[in-house]
Short mmCIF file of C-alpha atoms in Angstrom, two decimals:
data_model
loop_
_atom_site.label_atom_id
_atom_site.label_comp_id
_atom_site.label_asym_id
_atom_site.label_seq_id
_atom_site.Cartn_x
_atom_site.Cartn_y
_atom_site.Cartn_z
CA UNK S 1 10.86 2.30 16.69
CA UNK S 2 11.15 5.26 15.35
CA UNK S 3 12.83 6.01 11.22
CA UNK S 4 16.38 7.03 12.87
CA UNK S 5 16.16 10.75 11.99
CA UNK S 6 18.95 11.78 8.49
CA UNK S 7 18.15 14.22 6.05
CA UNK S 8 15.17 15.69 5.17
CA UNK S 9 13.88 13.67 1.82
CA UNK S 10 11.30 15.50 -0.04
CA UNK S 11 10.33 12.93 -2.13
CA UNK S 12 9.58 10.94 0.48
CA UNK S 13 8.94 12.75 3.75
CA UNK S 14 5.65 14.38 2.80
CA UNK S 15 3.90 10.76 2.41
CA UNK S 16 5.55 9.66 6.99
CA UNK S 17 2.89 10.50 8.61
CA UNK S 18 -0.49 8.54 5.96
CA UNK S 19 1.82 6.06 6.39
CA UNK S 20 1.79 6.15 9.40
CA UNK S 21 -1.67 5.46 9.24
CA UNK S 22 -1.33 2.05 7.73
CA UNK S 23 0.85 0.86 9.77
CA UNK S 24 -2.03 0.95 12.55
CA UNK S 25 -4.00 -1.06 9.67
CA UNK S 26 -1.61 -3.61 9.72
CA UNK S 27 -1.77 -4.00 13.25
CA UNK S 28 -5.45 -4.54 12.68
CA UNK S 29 -4.91 -7.17 10.51
CA UNK S 30 -2.39 -9.68 13.07
CA UNK S 31 -5.06 -8.78 16.09
CA UNK S 32 -7.33 -10.72 12.91
CA UNK S 33 -4.52 -13.16 12.20
CA UNK S 34 -3.75 -12.14 8.87
CA UNK S 35 -0.51 -10.76 7.22
CA UNK S 36 0.60 -7.23 8.86
CA UNK S 37 -0.45 -5.50 5.59
CA UNK S 38 -2.02 -1.90 5.97
CA UNK S 39 -3.64 1.06 3.58
CA UNK S 40 -5.28 3.98 3.17
CA UNK S 41 -6.60 5.83 -0.12
CA UNK S 42 -5.79 9.65 0.39
CA UNK S 43 -8.22 12.09 -1.29
CA UNK S 44 -6.37 14.61 -4.41
CA UNK S 45 -5.95 16.66 -1.51
CA UNK S 46 -3.32 14.55 0.14
CA UNK S 47 -4.31 14.94 3.07
CA UNK S 48 -8.00 13.27 3.45
CA UNK S 49 -8.12 9.72 4.21
CA UNK S 50 -11.14 8.06 1.90
CA UNK S 51 -10.33 4.87 3.48
CA UNK S 52 -8.44 2.46 4.97
CA UNK S 53 -7.59 -1.17 4.79
CA UNK S 54 -5.86 -3.86 5.86
CA UNK S 55 -5.09 -7.85 5.13
CA UNK S 56 -8.79 -9.66 5.46
CA UNK S 57 -8.01 -12.51 3.91
CA UNK S 58 -8.23 -15.25 7.33
CA UNK S 59 -10.72 -12.85 8.61
CA UNK S 60 -13.55 -13.20 5.97
CA UNK S 61 -12.28 -16.67 3.84
CA UNK S 62 -11.87 -14.42 0.60
CA UNK S 63 -8.20 -14.90 -1.32
CA UNK S 64 -9.26 -10.91 -3.12
CA UNK S 65 -9.19 -9.30 0.23
CA UNK S 66 -5.96 -7.71 0.48
CA UNK S 67 -5.72 -4.51 2.17
CA UNK S 68 -5.22 -2.62 -1.29
CA UNK S 69 -8.49 -3.93 -2.78
CA UNK S 70 -10.33 -3.42 0.32
CA UNK S 71 -8.52 0.51 0.17
CA UNK S 72 -9.22 0.48 -2.75
CA UNK S 73 -13.53 -0.75 -2.92
CA UNK S 74 -13.91 1.69 0.51
CA UNK S 75 -12.37 4.59 -1.46
CA UNK S 76 -14.44 3.84 -5.11
CA UNK S 77 -17.72 3.55 -2.56
CA UNK S 78 -17.52 6.66 -0.83
CA UNK S 79 -16.73 8.79 -3.40
CA UNK S 80 -19.08 6.57 -6.12
CA UNK S 81 -17.29 6.77 -8.15
CA UNK S 82 -14.82 3.79 -9.70
CA UNK S 83 -12.13 5.67 -10.98
CA UNK S 84 -9.79 7.22 -7.90
CA UNK S 85 -8.20 10.14 -10.77
CA UNK S 86 -6.20 12.28 -8.38
CA UNK S 87 -5.89 10.13 -5.26
CA UNK S 88 -2.76 8.37 -3.40
CA UNK S 89 -2.58 4.73 -2.21
CA UNK S 90 -0.55 4.24 0.84
CA UNK S 91 0.48 0.55 1.78
CA UNK S 92 3.04 -0.14 3.82
CA UNK S 93 3.96 -3.27 1.21
CA UNK S 94 5.28 -2.85 -2.02
CA UNK S 95 1.64 -4.39 -3.89
CA UNK S 96 1.51 -7.31 -5.26
CA UNK S 97 -0.23 -8.06 -9.65
CA UNK S 98 -3.29 -8.13 -7.95
CA UNK S 99 -3.13 -4.98 -6.55
CA UNK S 100 -1.55 -3.90 -8.93
CA UNK S 101 -4.09 -4.23 -11.99
CA UNK S 102 -6.91 -3.49 -9.31
CA UNK S 103 -4.83 -0.33 -8.66
CA UNK S 104 -4.38 0.18 -12.38
CA UNK S 105 -7.11 -0.30 -13.10
CA UNK S 106 -8.94 2.50 -10.77
CA UNK S 107 -6.83 4.93 -12.30
CA UNK S 108 -4.57 5.83 -8.55
CA UNK S 109 -2.58 8.93 -9.38
CA UNK S 110 0.56 7.49 -7.06
CA UNK S 111 1.33 4.70 -5.10
CA UNK S 112 3.60 5.57 -2.05
CA UNK S 113 4.70 2.64 -0.30
CA UNK S 114 7.14 0.89 2.81
CA UNK S 115 8.86 -2.31 2.41
CA UNK S 116 9.95 -3.92 -0.86
CA UNK S 117 8.52 -7.38 -1.74
CA UNK S 118 11.18 -9.82 -3.48
CA UNK S 119 8.97 -12.25 -3.09
CA UNK S 120 5.47 -10.66 -4.83
CA UNK S 121 6.20 -7.16 -5.80
CA UNK S 122 4.61 -5.54 -8.90
CA UNK S 123 5.98 -2.40 -8.30
CA UNK S 124 9.79 -2.54 -9.55
CA UNK S 125 10.84 -5.66 -7.24
CA UNK S 126 10.27 -8.20 -9.09
CA UNK S 127 7.43 -7.35 -11.95
CA UNK S 128 6.52 -3.61 -12.66
CA UNK S 129 2.99 -3.48 -13.21
CA UNK S 130 2.39 -0.24 -12.00
CA UNK S 131 4.95 1.56 -14.65
CA UNK S 132 4.44 -0.51 -17.67
CA UNK S 133 4.25 1.21 -20.64
CA UNK S 134 2.34 -1.22 -21.86
CA UNK S 135 -1.11 -0.08 -20.31
CA UNK S 136 -2.75 2.80 -20.77
CA UNK S 137 -2.86 3.91 -16.66
CA UNK S 138 0.79 4.84 -14.88
CA UNK S 139 0.78 5.70 -11.40
CA UNK S 140 3.53 7.33 -9.91
CA UNK S 141 4.99 4.61 -7.59
CA UNK S 142 7.50 6.18 -5.17
CA UNK S 143 9.22 3.23 -2.46
CA UNK S 144 10.47 2.41 0.22
CA UNK S 145 8.69 5.71 3.39
CA UNK S 146 9.23 4.06 6.28
CA UNK S 147 10.84 0.87 4.64
CA UNK S 148 12.71 -0.28 7.99
CA UNK S 149 9.36 0.52 10.37
CA UNK S 150 7.04 -1.29 7.59
CA UNK S 151 8.84 -4.63 7.76
CA UNK S 152 9.52 -4.99 10.68
CA UNK S 153 5.41 -6.47 11.53
CA UNK S 154 6.14 -8.50 7.98
CA UNK S 155 8.61 -10.03 9.76
CA UNK S 156 8.25 -10.75 12.88
CA UNK S 157 4.92 -12.45 12.20
CA UNK S 158 6.37 -14.56 9.42
CA UNK S 159 9.10 -15.91 12.89
CA UNK S 160 5.88 -16.65 15.09
CA UNK S 161 4.76 -18.66 12.32
#
Protein backbone atom coordinates (compact mmCIF):
# COMPACT_ATOMS: atom_id res chain seq x y z
CA UNK A 1 0.00 0.00 0.00
CA UNK A 2 1.48 3.37 -0.97
CA UNK A 3 2.26 6.02 1.60
CA UNK A 4 -0.85 8.14 2.14
CA UNK A 5 -0.62 11.57 0.60
CA UNK A 6 0.29 14.30 3.00
CA UNK A 7 1.74 17.75 2.74
CA UNK A 8 4.55 18.05 0.22
CA UNK A 9 7.99 17.29 1.64
CA UNK A 10 10.61 19.11 -0.47
CA UNK A 11 13.45 17.11 1.12
CA UNK A 12 12.05 13.59 0.69
CA UNK A 13 9.63 13.83 -2.26
CA UNK A 14 12.27 14.09 -5.01
CA UNK A 15 13.67 10.69 -4.00
CA UNK A 16 10.45 8.67 -3.99
CA UNK A 17 10.72 7.34 -7.55
CA UNK A 18 14.30 6.18 -6.97
CA UNK A 19 13.24 4.58 -3.69
CA UNK A 20 10.58 2.63 -5.56
CA UNK A 21 13.35 1.25 -7.81
CA UNK A 22 15.25 0.25 -4.67
CA UNK A 23 12.09 -1.45 -3.37
CA UNK A 24 11.94 -3.45 -6.61
CA UNK A 25 15.50 -4.58 -5.89
CA UNK A 26 14.50 -5.54 -2.34
CA UNK A 27 11.86 -7.87 -3.80
CA UNK A 28 14.59 -9.58 -5.82
CA UNK A 29 16.55 -10.19 -2.61
CA UNK A 30 13.64 -12.13 -1.09
CA UNK A 31 13.40 -14.35 -4.15
CA UNK A 32 17.04 -15.30 -3.51
CA UNK A 33 16.38 -16.02 0.18
CA UNK A 34 17.97 -12.80 1.41
CA UNK A 35 16.81 -9.98 3.67
CA UNK A 36 14.77 -7.56 1.51
CA UNK A 37 17.12 -4.61 1.09
CA UNK A 38 17.60 -2.89 -2.25
CA UNK A 39 19.74 -0.01 -3.45
CA UNK A 40 20.34 2.16 -6.50
CA UNK A 41 23.14 4.58 -7.27
CA UNK A 42 22.12 7.70 -9.17
CA UNK A 43 24.49 9.71 -11.35
CA UNK A 44 25.22 13.33 -10.43
CA UNK A 45 22.17 14.42 -12.49
CA UNK A 46 20.03 12.75 -9.80
CA UNK A 47 18.00 10.81 -12.35
CA UNK A 48 20.22 8.39 -14.27
CA UNK A 49 20.56 5.02 -12.57
CA UNK A 50 24.20 3.94 -12.67
CA UNK A 51 23.78 0.70 -10.76
CA UNK A 52 21.41 -1.42 -8.72
CA UNK A 53 21.90 -3.96 -5.99
CA UNK A 54 20.05 -6.12 -3.52
CA UNK A 55 21.22 -8.30 -0.67
CA UNK A 56 22.94 -11.42 -2.00
CA UNK A 57 24.60 -12.82 1.11
CA UNK A 58 22.64 -16.08 1.02
CA UNK A 59 22.65 -16.34 -2.75
CA UNK A 60 26.41 -15.85 -3.03
CA UNK A 61 27.64 -17.00 0.37
CA UNK A 62 29.33 -13.62 0.77
CA UNK A 63 28.96 -11.77 4.09
CA UNK A 64 29.83 -8.47 2.38
CA UNK A 65 27.14 -8.80 -0.32
CA UNK A 66 24.87 -6.11 1.10
CA UNK A 67 22.75 -4.14 -1.36
CA UNK A 68 24.71 -0.91 -0.82
CA UNK A 69 28.14 -2.49 -1.28
CA UNK A 70 27.08 -4.26 -4.47
CA UNK A 71 25.46 -1.12 -5.92
CA UNK A 72 28.53 1.00 -5.08
CA UNK A 73 30.89 -1.59 -6.64
CA UNK A 74 28.78 -1.75 -9.81
CA UNK A 75 28.54 2.04 -10.09
CA UNK A 76 32.32 2.38 -9.73
CA UNK A 77 32.85 -0.30 -12.40
CA UNK A 78 30.43 1.46 -14.75
CA UNK A 79 32.14 4.82 -14.23
CA UNK A 80 35.64 3.32 -14.31
CA UNK A 81 36.37 5.36 -11.18
CA UNK A 82 36.22 4.48 -7.49
CA UNK A 83 35.21 8.00 -6.51
CA UNK A 84 31.45 8.40 -6.80
CA UNK A 85 31.55 12.18 -6.35
CA UNK A 86 28.21 13.77 -7.10
CA UNK A 87 26.38 10.44 -6.89
CA UNK A 88 23.43 9.56 -4.67
CA UNK A 89 22.89 6.17 -3.06
CA UNK A 90 19.22 5.35 -2.43
CA UNK A 91 18.65 2.36 -0.16
CA UNK A 92 15.58 0.88 1.49
CA UNK A 93 17.22 0.38 4.92
CA UNK A 94 19.58 2.62 6.86
CA UNK A 95 23.15 1.46 6.12
CA UNK A 96 25.07 -0.63 8.65
CA UNK A 97 28.63 0.22 9.73
CA UNK A 98 30.22 -1.85 6.93
CA UNK A 99 28.10 -0.18 4.27
CA UNK A 100 28.58 3.27 5.79
CA UNK A 101 32.33 2.74 5.63
CA UNK A 102 32.13 1.71 1.97
CA UNK A 103 29.91 4.71 1.19
CA UNK A 104 32.32 7.06 2.91
CA UNK A 105 35.33 5.55 1.17
CA UNK A 106 33.60 5.81 -2.24
CA UNK A 107 32.97 9.53 -1.64
CA UNK A 108 29.24 9.25 -2.35
CA UNK A 109 27.76 12.73 -1.99
CA UNK A 110 24.30 11.82 -0.71
CA UNK A 111 22.65 8.85 1.00
CA UNK A 112 18.88 8.56 0.93
CA UNK A 113 17.36 5.73 2.94
CA UNK A 114 13.89 4.49 3.79
CA UNK A 115 13.50 2.52 7.01
CA UNK A 116 15.50 3.34 10.11
CA UNK A 117 17.51 0.48 11.64
CA UNK A 118 17.52 0.84 15.41
CA UNK A 119 19.60 -2.33 15.83
CA UNK A 120 22.42 -1.73 13.33
CA UNK A 121 21.92 1.65 11.62
CA UNK A 122 25.04 3.73 11.07
CA UNK A 123 23.41 6.86 9.67
CA UNK A 124 21.97 8.20 12.88
CA UNK A 125 19.95 5.44 14.57
CA UNK A 126 22.62 3.51 16.48
CA UNK A 127 25.80 5.13 15.19
CA UNK A 128 26.35 8.05 12.83
CA UNK A 129 29.38 6.98 10.83
CA UNK A 130 28.32 8.91 7.74
CA UNK A 131 28.30 12.27 9.50
CA UNK A 132 31.22 11.70 11.87
CA UNK A 133 33.20 14.97 11.86
CA UNK A 134 36.46 13.07 12.32
CA UNK A 135 36.20 11.62 8.82
CA UNK A 136 37.40 13.40 5.71
CA UNK A 137 34.18 12.87 3.75
CA UNK A 138 30.64 13.27 5.06
CA UNK A 139 27.75 12.75 2.65
CA UNK A 140 24.41 14.44 3.04
CA UNK A 141 21.98 12.00 4.69
CA UNK A 142 18.22 12.00 4.10
CA UNK A 143 16.29 9.37 6.01
CA UNK A 144 12.69 8.25 6.14
CA UNK A 145 11.84 8.31 2.42
CA UNK A 146 8.87 5.95 2.00
CA UNK A 147 9.84 4.63 5.43
CA UNK A 148 6.72 2.52 5.98
CA UNK A 149 6.84 1.02 2.48
CA UNK A 150 10.48 0.11 3.09
CA UNK A 151 9.90 -1.31 6.58
CA UNK A 152 6.94 -3.49 5.62
CA UNK A 153 8.83 -6.14 3.59
CA UNK A 154 11.45 -6.37 6.34
CA UNK A 155 8.81 -6.99 9.02
CA UNK A 156 7.11 -9.61 6.84
CA UNK A 157 10.42 -11.34 6.05
CA UNK A 158 11.41 -11.67 9.71
CA UNK A 159 7.88 -12.56 10.87
CA UNK A 160 7.95 -15.56 8.50
CA UNK A 161 11.25 -16.70 10.01
